[in-house]
Tab-separated table of C-alpha atoms in Angstrom:
chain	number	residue	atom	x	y	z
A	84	UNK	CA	150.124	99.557	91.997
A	85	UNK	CA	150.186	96.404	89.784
A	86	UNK	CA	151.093	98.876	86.762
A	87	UNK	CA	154.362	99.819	88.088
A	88	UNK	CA	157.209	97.466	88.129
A	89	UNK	CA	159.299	98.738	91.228
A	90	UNK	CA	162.296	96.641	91.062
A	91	UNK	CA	164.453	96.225	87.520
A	92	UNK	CA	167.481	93.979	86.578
A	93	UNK	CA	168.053	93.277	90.051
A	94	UNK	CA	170.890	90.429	90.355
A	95	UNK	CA	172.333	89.557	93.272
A	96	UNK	CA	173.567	86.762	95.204
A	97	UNK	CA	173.764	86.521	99.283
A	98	UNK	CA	176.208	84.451	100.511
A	99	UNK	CA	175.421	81.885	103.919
A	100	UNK	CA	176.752	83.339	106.942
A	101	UNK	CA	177.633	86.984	105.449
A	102	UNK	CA	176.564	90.165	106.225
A	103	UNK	CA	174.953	93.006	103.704
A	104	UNK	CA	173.240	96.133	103.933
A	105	UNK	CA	170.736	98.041	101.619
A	106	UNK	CA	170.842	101.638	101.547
A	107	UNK	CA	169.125	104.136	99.423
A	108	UNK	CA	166.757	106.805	99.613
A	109	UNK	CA	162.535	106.185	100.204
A	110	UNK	CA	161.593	105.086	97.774
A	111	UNK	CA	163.733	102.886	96.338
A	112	UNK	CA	162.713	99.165	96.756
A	113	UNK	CA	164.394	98.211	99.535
A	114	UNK	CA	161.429	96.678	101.390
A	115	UNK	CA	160.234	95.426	98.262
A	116	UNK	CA	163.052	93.383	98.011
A	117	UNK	CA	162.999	92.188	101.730
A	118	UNK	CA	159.314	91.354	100.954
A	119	UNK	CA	160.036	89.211	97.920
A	120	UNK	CA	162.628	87.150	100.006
A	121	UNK	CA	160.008	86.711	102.704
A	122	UNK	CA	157.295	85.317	99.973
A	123	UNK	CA	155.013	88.068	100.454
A	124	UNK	CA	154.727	88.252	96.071
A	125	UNK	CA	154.822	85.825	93.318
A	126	UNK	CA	154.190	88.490	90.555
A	127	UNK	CA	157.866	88.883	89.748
A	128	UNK	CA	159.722	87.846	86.940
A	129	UNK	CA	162.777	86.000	87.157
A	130	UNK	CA	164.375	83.538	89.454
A	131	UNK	CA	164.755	83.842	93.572
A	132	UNK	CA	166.440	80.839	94.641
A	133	UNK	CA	167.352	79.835	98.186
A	134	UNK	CA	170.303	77.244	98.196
A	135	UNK	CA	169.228	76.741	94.252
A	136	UNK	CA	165.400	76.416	94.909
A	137	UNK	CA	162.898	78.296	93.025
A	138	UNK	CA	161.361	80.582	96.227
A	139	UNK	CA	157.612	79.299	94.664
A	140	UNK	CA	158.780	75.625	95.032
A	141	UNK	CA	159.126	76.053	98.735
A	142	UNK	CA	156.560	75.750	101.488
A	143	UNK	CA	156.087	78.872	102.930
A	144	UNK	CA	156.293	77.043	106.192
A	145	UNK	CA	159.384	75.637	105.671
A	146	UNK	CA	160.744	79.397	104.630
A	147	UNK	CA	159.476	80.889	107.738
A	148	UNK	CA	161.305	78.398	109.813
A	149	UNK	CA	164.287	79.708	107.598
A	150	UNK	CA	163.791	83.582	107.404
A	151	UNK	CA	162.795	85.695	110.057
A	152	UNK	CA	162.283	89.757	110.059
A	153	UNK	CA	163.039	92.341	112.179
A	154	UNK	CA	160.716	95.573	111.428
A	155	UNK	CA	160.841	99.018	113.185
A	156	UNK	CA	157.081	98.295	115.064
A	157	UNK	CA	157.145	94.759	117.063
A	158	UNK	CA	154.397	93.334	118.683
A	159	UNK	CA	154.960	92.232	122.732
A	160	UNK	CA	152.234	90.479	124.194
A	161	UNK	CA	150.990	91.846	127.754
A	162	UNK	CA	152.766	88.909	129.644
A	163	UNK	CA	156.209	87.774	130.470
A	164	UNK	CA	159.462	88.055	129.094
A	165	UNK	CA	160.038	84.660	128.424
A	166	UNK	CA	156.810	84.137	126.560
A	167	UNK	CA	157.170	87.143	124.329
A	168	UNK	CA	160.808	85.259	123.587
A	169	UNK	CA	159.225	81.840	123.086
A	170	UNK	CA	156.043	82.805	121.718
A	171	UNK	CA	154.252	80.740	124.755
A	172	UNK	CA	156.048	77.940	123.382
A	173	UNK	CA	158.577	75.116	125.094
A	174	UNK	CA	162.225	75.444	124.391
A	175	UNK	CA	165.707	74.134	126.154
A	176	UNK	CA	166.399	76.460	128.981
A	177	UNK	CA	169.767	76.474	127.331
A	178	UNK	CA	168.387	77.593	124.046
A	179	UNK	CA	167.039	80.466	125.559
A	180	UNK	CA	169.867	81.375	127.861
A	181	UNK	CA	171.846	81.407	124.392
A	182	UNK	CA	169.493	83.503	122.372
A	183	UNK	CA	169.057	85.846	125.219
A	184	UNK	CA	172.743	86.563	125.542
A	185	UNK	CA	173.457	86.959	121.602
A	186	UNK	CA	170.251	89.697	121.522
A	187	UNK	CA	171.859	91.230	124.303
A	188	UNK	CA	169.109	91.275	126.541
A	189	UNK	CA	171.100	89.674	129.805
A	190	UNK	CA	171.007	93.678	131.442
A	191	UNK	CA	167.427	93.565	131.183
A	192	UNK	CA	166.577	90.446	132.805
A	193	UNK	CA	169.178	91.030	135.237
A	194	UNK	CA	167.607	93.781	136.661
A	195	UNK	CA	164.089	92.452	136.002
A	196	UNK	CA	163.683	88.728	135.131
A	197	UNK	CA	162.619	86.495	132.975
A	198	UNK	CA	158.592	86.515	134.578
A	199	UNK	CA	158.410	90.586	134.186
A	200	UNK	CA	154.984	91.591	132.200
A	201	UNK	CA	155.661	93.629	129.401
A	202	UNK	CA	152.482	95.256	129.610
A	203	UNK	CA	149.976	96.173	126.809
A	204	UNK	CA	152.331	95.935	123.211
A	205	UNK	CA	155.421	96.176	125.439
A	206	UNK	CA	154.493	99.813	127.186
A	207	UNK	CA	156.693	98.515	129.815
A	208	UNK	CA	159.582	98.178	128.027
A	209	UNK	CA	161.704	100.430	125.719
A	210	UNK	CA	161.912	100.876	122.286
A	211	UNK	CA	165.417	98.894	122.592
A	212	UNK	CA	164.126	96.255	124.586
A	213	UNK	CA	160.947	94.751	122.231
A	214	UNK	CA	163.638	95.452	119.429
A	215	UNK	CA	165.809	93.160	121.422
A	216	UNK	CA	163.032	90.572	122.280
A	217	UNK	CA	162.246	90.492	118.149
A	218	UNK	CA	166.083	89.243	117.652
A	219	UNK	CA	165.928	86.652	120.541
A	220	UNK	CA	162.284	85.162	119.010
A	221	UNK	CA	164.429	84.794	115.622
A	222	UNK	CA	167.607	83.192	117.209
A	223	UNK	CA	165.160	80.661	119.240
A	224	UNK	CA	163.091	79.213	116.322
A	225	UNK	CA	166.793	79.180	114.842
A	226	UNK	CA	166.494	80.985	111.413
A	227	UNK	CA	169.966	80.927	109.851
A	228	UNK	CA	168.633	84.373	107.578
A	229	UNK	CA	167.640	87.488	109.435
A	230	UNK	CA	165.970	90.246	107.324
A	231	UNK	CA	166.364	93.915	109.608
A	232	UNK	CA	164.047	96.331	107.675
A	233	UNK	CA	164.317	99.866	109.527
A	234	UNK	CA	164.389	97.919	112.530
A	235	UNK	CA	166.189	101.152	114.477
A	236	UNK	CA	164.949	103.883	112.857
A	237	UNK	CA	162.516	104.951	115.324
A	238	UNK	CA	165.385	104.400	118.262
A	239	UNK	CA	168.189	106.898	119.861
A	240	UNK	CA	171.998	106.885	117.973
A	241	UNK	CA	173.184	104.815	121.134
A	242	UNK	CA	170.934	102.229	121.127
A	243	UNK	CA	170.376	102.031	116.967
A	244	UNK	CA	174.145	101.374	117.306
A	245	UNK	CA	174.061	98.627	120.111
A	246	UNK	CA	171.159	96.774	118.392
A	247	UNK	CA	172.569	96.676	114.968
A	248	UNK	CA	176.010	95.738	116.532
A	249	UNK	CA	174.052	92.958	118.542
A	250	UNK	CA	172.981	91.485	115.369
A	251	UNK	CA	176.243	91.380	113.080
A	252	UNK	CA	178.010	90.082	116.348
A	253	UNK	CA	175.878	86.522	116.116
A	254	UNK	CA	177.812	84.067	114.403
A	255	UNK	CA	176.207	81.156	111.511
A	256	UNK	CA	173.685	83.970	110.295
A	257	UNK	CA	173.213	85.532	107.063
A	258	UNK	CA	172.091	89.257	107.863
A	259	UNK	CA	170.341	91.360	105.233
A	260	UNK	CA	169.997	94.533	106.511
A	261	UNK	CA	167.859	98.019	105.387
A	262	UNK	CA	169.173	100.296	107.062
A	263	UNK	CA	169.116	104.718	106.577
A	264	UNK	CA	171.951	104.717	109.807
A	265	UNK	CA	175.083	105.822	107.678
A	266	UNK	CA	177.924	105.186	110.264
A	267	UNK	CA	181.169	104.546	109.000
A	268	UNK	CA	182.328	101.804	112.134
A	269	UNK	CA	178.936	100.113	111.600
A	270	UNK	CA	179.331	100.082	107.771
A	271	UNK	CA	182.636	98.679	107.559
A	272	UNK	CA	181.446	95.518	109.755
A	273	UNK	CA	178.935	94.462	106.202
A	274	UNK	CA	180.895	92.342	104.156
A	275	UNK	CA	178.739	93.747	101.059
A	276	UNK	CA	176.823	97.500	100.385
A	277	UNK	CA	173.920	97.096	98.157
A	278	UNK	CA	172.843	101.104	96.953
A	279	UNK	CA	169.623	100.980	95.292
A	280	UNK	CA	168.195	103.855	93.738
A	281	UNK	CA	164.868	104.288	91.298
A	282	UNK	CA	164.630	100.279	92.310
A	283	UNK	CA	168.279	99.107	90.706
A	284	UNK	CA	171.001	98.619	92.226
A	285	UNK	CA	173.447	101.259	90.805
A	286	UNK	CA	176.166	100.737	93.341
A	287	UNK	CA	177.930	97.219	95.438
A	288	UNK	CA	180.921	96.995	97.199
A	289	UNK	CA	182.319	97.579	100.458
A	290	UNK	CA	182.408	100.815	102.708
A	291	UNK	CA	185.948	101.500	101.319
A	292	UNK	CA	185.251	100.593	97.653
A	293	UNK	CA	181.828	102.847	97.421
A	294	UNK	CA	183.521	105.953	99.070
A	295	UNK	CA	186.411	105.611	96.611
A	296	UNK	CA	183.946	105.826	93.283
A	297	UNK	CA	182.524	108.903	95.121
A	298	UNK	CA	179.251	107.447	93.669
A	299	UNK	CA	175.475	107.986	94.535
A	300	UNK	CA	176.747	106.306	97.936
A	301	UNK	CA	179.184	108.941	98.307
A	302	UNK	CA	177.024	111.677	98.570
A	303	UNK	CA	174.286	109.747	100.612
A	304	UNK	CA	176.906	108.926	103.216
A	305	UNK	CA	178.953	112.601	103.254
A	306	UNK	CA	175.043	114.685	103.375
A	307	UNK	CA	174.405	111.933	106.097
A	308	UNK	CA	177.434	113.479	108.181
C-alpha cells in the first residue's frame, strides 16, 4: 500500500562483523527493513548507507555480491549437493570444504556426499538441510552481511537452535537476524536487540539490558516462555 508509510524514525547503525536481532510482533516492519537493505525499494526517505554510501549510489550487483538472505522457503535444484552449494558454478575445492564446515553441513555429506540429488525443490532433504545449503551458497560467493528473515520458523526447537547457532558461530560476518525464537542462550550470543513495534523501534539493547526495563521486550520474551 503506497499510502501507508510502514517504517518511522528508524535510526540505526550496524556495525561490521557484529551480530543483531529484530524481534517484534507481525506486523511490525521487520522484513520491511531487511527488504530496504537488500534494495528491493527506493521510495523511502532518508539515508541507508553501506560503509558511508548512499544504498541508490550502488550497483545492485555489486550489493548482491555483498548481502545475501536467508528466508524460511529456499529453493534446491533437483541435482547434487555441490551444485545447489555452488549454484553450478566453479569454486576452490577449499572454498567449499570451508563453507561447508561453517554451515554445518559436514554430517550430511558424510553420510551422503557431495554428488547426492536433492530431488525436486530439495524433497530429499530436510527442512534443516536446504536451510543449511542456503548458508553455505552465502559463505561461498563470500558476502561479509547475512540477512536471516524467519529463516527457522517453519523448523523443530532442535534444529531452529543448531541453525541459528551455525550462523552466529562464523567469524568476519555481520548477521542481521529476524527472528520470533525467544531463547534466552541464543539471545545473549547478539551483541545488539532491535524491538520494533507499529514499525519503530521502541526498544535496543542487549538481552540483559531489555529484560531489566521490563519493556515491550519483556513481556514478548516472558509470554514467549
Amino acid at each position: 500500500d503506497e499510502e501507508k508509510t510502514v517504517l518511522h524514525d528508524i535510526s540505526i547503525t550496524f556495525e561490521a562483523g557484529k551480530s543483531y536481532a529484530l524481534v517484534g510482533a507481525s506486523g511490525s516492519g521487520k522484513s520491511t527493513l531487511l527488504n530496504l537493505l537488500m534494495g528491493s525499494h527506493f521510495n523511502y526517505q532518508g539515508e541507508i548507507r553501506f560503509d558511508g554510501q548512499e544504498l541508490k549510489e550502488i550497483n545492485l550487483d555489486s550489493l548482491y555480491d555483498l548481502v545475501s538472505i536467508i528466508q524460511q522457503n529456499v529453493f534446491v535444484f533437483d541435482s547434487t549437493i555441490q551444485n545447489n552449494i555452488t549454484m553450478f558454478k566453479d569454486f576452490d575445492e577449499d572454498k567449499i570444504k570451508l563453507a561447508i564446515k561453517q554451515a554445518g553441513l559436514s554430517a550430511l555429506i558424510e553420510q551422503k556426499g557431495l554428488n547426492y540429488t536433492c530431488g525436486e525443490n530439495g524433497n530429499g532433504l530436510s527442512g534443516g538441510e536446504r536451510q543449511r545449503i542456503s548458508i553455505a551458497r552465502c559463505l561461498l560467493k563470500g558476502s561479509s552481511v547475512m540477512l536471516v528473515d524467519e529463516a527457522t520458523a517453519a523448523l523443530d526447537a532442535k534444529t531452529a537452535v543448531e541453525i541459528t547457532n551455525a550462523i552466529l558461530e562464523i567469524e568476519n560476518l555481520t548477521r542481521i537476524i529476524v527472528t520470533h525464537r525467544l531463547e534466552e542462550a541464543i539471545l545473549r550470543k547478539y551483541d545488539k536487540i532491535f524491538v520494533l513495534q507499529n514499525g519503530h523501534v521502541t526498544e535496543q539493547g542487549t538481552f540483559d539490558e531489555l529484560m531489566k526495563e521490563k519493556g515491550y521486550f519483556y513481556s514478548l520474551y516472558m509470554v514467549s516462555q
